[in-house]
Amino acid sequence: MLLIKSMADKENKLKPNTSSLEISTFSDQIPANNYSLSSIFDMPTCETEKGSSLSLIETMFSSHPITTPSTFDLLQPPPPAVPLLVPSQIVNKIPSSEIVNTPNSSSISSSSTEAAANDDQLQPNTQTVDDDDQHKNKKQLKPKKKNQKRQREPRFAFMTKSEVDHLDDGFRWRKYGQKAVKNSPFPRSYYRCTTATCGVKKRVERSSEDTSIVVTTYEGIHTHPCPITPRSCIGILSETTAYGGSIGGLGGNGGGSSLFIPQFHYQALQQQPTYFQTPTLPMNFISTCDSSLYSSQERRFSPSTSSSSSLARDHGLLQDMVPSQMRRDPKQEVAFSLSTLSMKSQS
DNA sequence: CGTTTTTGACCCGCGC
DNA sequence: GCGCGGGTCAAAAACG
């Protein structure tokens, strides 16, 4: 699971060279039942340039309980990546029990089969039914087998502090539904990746407790490159990850938060099962902080910013993960664990 | 005119 | 069995 919180307001816009961005991404072993992450983690606080202090993780999912742990069980938090990629200061805050490798965890690519295998209620012939087929069957043949549960892709939830609900993450989404959320004045929107072969979906809803927080839940893995690849992303990405086949992303524009969570290189998922196929997480994440300065369309053609190019010159794991300026500022902490993204990519 | 959004209806799972 | 809530469909409307 990834959780991200960013601070952005109109007066304190996120810029690549500023450190007003607060990020906390991590993975955990998902409890079997509903849970509130705020009760699991005691994250440190950090200060923005404006001096405001807030917890990196305040009320993660306290109002958004995850009720489908089976999908999250698919996440694989690999131990090797955590100590290398997560600042120890942050790691120490995360109970080790929460980041241990999960025996039941599996890869994304193998999630469908393993999920089915782990789900005794699933019948064997349901394992290969994908979303599209489900939809077709839904229209053609209403009756479903009783024990046939809808198979869900792994989900990744992000929390961002944003004024805009639908954050631009570089991918193109088509809204296909909207529902009122119980006990919340804000509706939940359903989006689907517009790429024909890509079945990634995402839900966007605003927290009822903190209306400034937008909860974005991604479901599935993109099987294609990002159609709108920010130059700044390319600037700091290794060649193998420049496409940023992603689990999910957030990117603000129009004065909202400006985040971009790079995703797996879609090829990496298929070919190279290595944790370190994903060191681009915070890189993209941070490199596109300036997206508020231009629209997503413009961003497609915008030249690399000086900051991103400077970031591109940074090498090494930590350098790759954290902008130099942010690294220098002890107040600005970036906590992340690629373990969530580190899933076996055997196919 | 193609694409996206809106929105009411429908399906499905689950709890009672 | 029924009601509720989450999720999805698809026609119509809106948009660029």
XYZ file of C-alpha atoms (C1' of nucleotides) in Angstrom:
379
model
C 0.000 0.000 0.000
C 1.101 3.424 -0.715
C 0.052 6.425 1.099
C 0.997 9.817 0.034
C 0.260 13.059 1.496
C 1.168 16.256 -0.084
C 0.808 19.752 0.979
C -0.176 22.194 -1.623
C -2.036 25.357 -1.635
C -2.202 28.255 -3.921
C 0.260 30.222 -1.924
C 2.672 27.456 -1.517
C 2.744 25.746 -4.825
C 4.811 22.706 -5.222
C 7.890 23.166 -7.209
C 10.653 20.793 -7.970
C 13.124 22.813 -6.040
C 10.999 23.463 -3.084
C 10.300 21.057 -0.365
C 6.782 21.761 0.524
C 5.884 18.338 -0.528
C 5.284 15.804 2.094
C 5.341 12.301 1.015
C 4.829 9.159 2.828
C 4.604 5.988 0.945
C 4.978 2.687 2.505
C 3.720 -0.744 2.457
C 2.479 -2.931 5.101
C 1.074 -6.226 5.777
C -2.563 -5.670 5.577
C -4.544 -6.812 8.530
C -7.229 -9.213 7.767
C -9.981 -6.943 8.848
C -10.890 -3.376 8.485
C -8.278 -1.188 9.910
C -7.220 2.280 10.274
C -3.723 3.014 9.285
C -3.596 5.853 11.651
C -3.701 3.318 14.361
C -0.937 1.325 12.847
C 1.627 3.935 12.174
C 3.042 6.629 14.243
C 4.625 8.705 11.625
C 6.801 11.657 12.302
C 5.750 15.130 11.624
C 7.505 17.498 9.397
C 7.263 21.106 8.643
C 6.541 22.902 5.493
C 8.352 25.949 4.413
C 5.549 27.937 5.807
C 6.240 26.451 9.145
C 3.090 24.510 9.415
C 3.575 21.173 10.917
C 1.589 18.150 10.275
C 1.827 14.497 10.533
C 3.060 12.705 7.527
C 0.256 10.368 7.974
C -2.624 11.667 9.836
C -5.761 9.787 9.319
C -4.952 7.334 6.686
C -8.038 5.503 5.810
C -9.565 6.122 9.128
C -12.632 7.025 7.221
C -11.860 4.761 4.394
C -11.504 1.297 5.719
C -10.161 -1.263 3.420
C -12.669 -3.990 3.321
C -11.056 -6.129 0.744
C -7.889 -7.340 2.341
C -7.579 -10.118 -0.113
C -6.626 -7.705 -2.776
C -4.085 -6.073 -0.612
C -2.645 -9.331 0.401
C -1.281 -9.442 -3.057
C 1.152 -6.768 -2.188
C 4.580 -7.970 -1.586
C 6.744 -5.966 0.690
C 10.199 -7.271 0.099
C 12.577 -6.756 2.977
C 15.623 -6.011 0.863
C 14.139 -2.863 -0.548
C 12.996 -1.364 2.667
C 16.228 -0.762 4.489
C 17.861 0.442 1.349
C 15.227 2.801 0.186
C 13.500 3.992 3.241
C 15.238 6.464 5.443
C 15.976 4.723 8.656
C 14.374 7.495 10.531
C 11.151 6.589 8.934
C 11.671 2.914 8.950
C 12.087 2.952 12.648
C 8.711 4.468 12.912
C 7.149 1.689 11.021
C 6.611 -1.388 13.071
C 8.733 -4.079 11.632
C 5.854 -6.393 11.721
C 4.151 -4.199 9.228
C 6.811 -4.360 6.633
C 7.889 -7.887 6.828
C 7.519 -9.993 3.838
C 4.117 -11.403 3.680
C 4.027 -15.113 3.141
C 0.773 -14.828 1.343
C 1.879 -11.940 -0.699
C 2.364 -12.416 -4.339
C 3.252 -10.560 -7.402
C 1.070 -8.439 -9.496
C 1.526 -10.507 -12.524
C 0.803 -13.650 -10.689
C -1.776 -12.094 -8.538
C -4.701 -13.304 -10.493
C -3.736 -16.891 -10.234
C -2.447 -16.714 -6.749
C -5.336 -14.690 -5.603
C -7.564 -17.309 -6.989
C -5.467 -19.965 -5.423
C -5.692 -18.255 -2.111
C -9.344 -17.800 -2.456
C -10.953 -21.073 -1.764
C -14.245 -19.677 -2.745
C -13.196 -19.126 -6.259
C -13.911 -21.854 -8.614
C -11.165 -22.969 -10.892
C -12.874 -21.906 -14.042
C -13.220 -18.396 -12.789
C -9.570 -17.700 -12.506
C -9.060 -16.575 -16.025
C -12.061 -14.347 -16.216
C -10.874 -10.834 -16.603
C -12.779 -7.681 -16.207
C -13.787 -7.350 -19.795
C -15.074 -10.834 -19.909
C -16.964 -10.174 -16.776
C -18.568 -7.192 -18.332
C -19.423 -9.088 -21.444
C -20.853 -11.918 -19.490
C -22.695 -9.452 -17.442
C -24.450 -8.168 -20.464
C -24.914 -11.406 -22.249
C -25.536 -13.813 -19.487
C -26.772 -12.418 -16.288
C -26.567 -15.481 -14.120
C -23.278 -15.983 -12.457
C -22.181 -18.892 -10.504
C -22.959 -18.410 -6.929
C -19.514 -18.766 -5.573
C -17.937 -16.808 -8.306
C -16.511 -13.803 -6.684
C -15.488 -10.841 -8.610
C -11.816 -10.996 -9.065
C -10.094 -7.825 -8.155
C -6.782 -6.483 -9.126
C -4.392 -5.346 -6.475
C -5.325 -1.991 -5.186
C -3.209 0.903 -4.167
C -4.571 3.777 -2.267
C -3.192 7.244 -2.208
C -4.149 10.135 -0.101
C -3.382 13.575 -1.278
C -4.177 16.939 0.018
C -5.611 18.582 -2.964
C -8.222 20.995 -4.069
C -8.966 19.053 -7.155
C -10.528 15.661 -7.002
C -9.238 14.116 -10.128
C -5.513 14.438 -10.089
C -3.648 14.265 -13.311
C -1.247 11.360 -13.213
C -0.285 11.320 -16.826
C -2.603 8.585 -17.822
C -5.852 9.159 -19.550
C -8.932 8.210 -17.643
C -12.536 8.017 -18.568
C -15.110 8.460 -15.942
C -17.652 5.730 -15.997
C -19.550 6.217 -12.844
C -20.212 8.262 -9.818
C -21.853 7.266 -6.628
C -22.794 9.033 -3.503
C -20.760 7.935 -0.557
C -22.562 7.056 2.565
C -21.919 9.455 5.408
C -20.098 11.749 3.107
C -21.310 14.752 1.178
C -18.799 14.029 -1.502
C -19.421 11.526 -4.255
C -17.058 8.819 -5.324
C -16.006 8.823 -8.928
C -14.993 5.815 -10.936
C -12.464 6.069 -13.689
C -11.089 3.599 -16.152
C -7.936 3.857 -18.176
C -8.886 4.797 -21.707
C -6.340 2.494 -23.247
C -8.264 -0.351 -24.730
C -6.070 -3.132 -23.469
C -5.602 -1.639 -20.069
C -8.102 -2.441 -17.438
C -6.772 -0.234 -14.729
C -9.397 1.519 -12.726
C -9.318 4.081 -10.075
C -11.713 5.503 -7.592
C -11.532 9.015 -6.407
C -13.277 10.269 -3.375
C -12.823 13.003 -0.908
C -12.388 12.222 2.704
C -15.403 13.116 4.715
C -13.316 13.793 7.757
C -10.796 15.990 6.097
C -12.334 17.419 2.995
C -8.992 18.597 1.786
C -7.822 15.044 1.401
C -8.534 13.146 -1.738
C -8.360 9.402 -1.591
C -7.451 7.802 -4.860
C -7.543 4.072 -5.124
C -5.943 2.416 -8.092
C -6.866 -1.035 -9.120
C -4.686 -2.933 -11.491
C -1.494 -2.320 -13.334
C -1.094 -0.386 -16.507
C 0.053 -2.548 -19.336
C 1.218 0.292 -21.446
C 3.461 3.299 -21.249
C 2.202 6.470 -19.839
C 0.621 8.324 -22.752
C 1.558 11.606 -21.261
C 5.067 11.142 -20.163
C 6.261 14.240 -18.472
C 9.628 15.253 -19.687
C 10.671 15.848 -16.192
C 9.974 12.269 -15.516
C 12.170 11.152 -18.297
C 14.826 13.435 -17.105
C 15.324 11.622 -13.930
C 14.354 8.187 -14.828
C 16.581 5.503 -15.909
C 15.931 4.311 -19.379
C 14.355 1.185 -18.147
C 11.843 3.054 -16.155
C 11.198 6.073 -18.226
C 7.847 4.822 -19.341
C 6.800 4.440 -15.824
C 4.423 1.589 -16.181
C 2.610 2.391 -13.078
C 0.586 1.123 -10.319
C -0.893 4.456 -9.905
C -0.079 8.043 -9.973
C -1.111 11.330 -8.730
C -0.396 14.523 -10.325
C -1.900 17.773 -9.604
C -2.578 20.640 -11.788
C -4.526 23.775 -11.626
C -3.406 24.688 -8.189
C -4.004 21.379 -6.578
C -1.400 19.081 -5.315
C 1.171 18.011 -7.765
C 2.172 14.515 -7.393
C 3.089 11.781 -9.663
C 3.648 8.339 -8.397
C 5.465 6.467 -11.034
C 4.500 3.008 -11.583
C 6.252 -0.098 -12.556
C 7.712 -0.185 -15.876
C 5.200 -2.335 -17.559
C 7.923 -4.375 -19.117
C 9.641 -4.808 -15.852
C 6.551 -6.403 -14.559
C 6.671 -8.879 -17.302
C 10.329 -9.551 -17.500
C 12.461 -8.549 -14.627
C 11.258 -9.442 -11.227
C 13.439 -7.206 -9.225
C 12.637 -4.820 -6.502
C 14.842 -2.245 -7.957
C 12.906 -1.901 -11.073
C 10.990 0.599 -9.108
C 13.386 3.116 -7.755
C 11.560 5.721 -9.709
C 8.755 6.044 -7.310
C 9.634 9.226 -5.570
C 11.599 10.461 -8.501
C 8.646 10.966 -10.682
C 6.765 11.767 -7.654
C 8.874 14.734 -6.958
C 10.012 15.630 -10.381
C 6.600 16.592 -11.529
C 5.805 18.730 -8.620
C 5.858 21.658 -10.906
C 2.999 20.398 -12.922
C 0.862 23.077 -11.453
C 2.663 25.459 -13.682
C 1.322 23.962 -16.809
C -1.491 21.835 -17.870
C -1.208 18.177 -18.534
C -1.384 18.830 -22.219
C 1.335 21.363 -22.084
C 3.355 19.191 -19.848
C 3.597 16.681 -22.591
C 5.765 19.028 -24.514
C 7.259 21.094 -21.834
C 10.987 21.024 -21.609
C 12.668 19.513 -18.672
C 13.038 21.815 -15.833
C 16.419 22.648 -14.566
C 15.601 20.875 -11.409
C 14.715 17.707 -13.126
C 17.808 17.783 -15.211
C 19.832 18.342 -12.151
C 18.106 15.462 -10.584
C 18.998 13.444 -13.559
C 22.574 13.914 -12.714
C 22.073 12.470 -9.341
C 23.016 8.908 -9.043
C 22.765 6.365 -6.397
C 19.787 4.999 -4.700
C 18.992 7.679 -2.257
C 19.870 10.375 -4.677
C 17.508 8.860 -7.088
C 14.819 8.777 -4.583
C 15.036 12.150 -2.995
C 15.760 15.469 -4.582
C 18.977 16.899 -3.432
C 17.389 19.867 -1.839
C 14.959 17.783 0.013
C 17.737 15.567 1.223
C 19.496 18.513 2.638
C 16.537 19.615 4.599
C 16.111 17.378 7.578
C 12.712 18.790 8.119
C 11.582 17.456 4.866
C 11.255 13.790 5.017
C 10.380 11.442 2.353
C 9.314 8.122 3.546
C 8.734 5.483 1.081
C 8.959 1.874 0.675
C 9.098 0.338 -2.661
C 8.063 -2.868 -1.208
C 4.570 -2.169 -2.234
C 5.696 -1.772 -5.731
C 8.105 -4.572 -5.559
C 6.250 -7.467 -6.755
C 7.399 -10.414 -8.555
C 7.003 -9.915 -12.210
C 7.005 -13.404 -13.383
C 4.569 -14.101 -16.065
C -17.840 14.568 -34.973
C -15.227 12.034 -31.762
C -14.451 11.902 -26.961
C -15.709 12.520 -22.287
C -18.977 13.285 -18.618
C -23.358 12.737 -16.488
C -26.711 10.003 -14.429
C -30.399 6.718 -13.754
C -30.817 1.903 -13.911
C -29.076 -2.358 -13.096
C -26.227 -6.115 -11.044
C -24.053 -8.209 -7.273
C -22.504 -9.328 -2.635
C -23.535 -9.152 1.996
C -25.922 -8.679 6.346
C -30.126 -9.135 8.740
C -36.097 -13.076 0.982
C -35.266 -8.396 1.400
C -32.876 -4.196 1.718
C -28.714 -1.752 1.417
C -24.527 -0.216 -0.498
C -20.810 -0.664 -3.817
C -19.751 -1.055 -8.470
C -20.821 -0.915 -13.443
C -23.389 -0.086 -17.679
C -24.994 2.677 -21.291
C -27.797 6.268 -23.336
C -27.936 11.060 -23.423
C -25.728 15.306 -22.855
C -21.801 18.137 -22.879
C -17.495 19.342 -24.529
C -13.585 20.517 -27.575
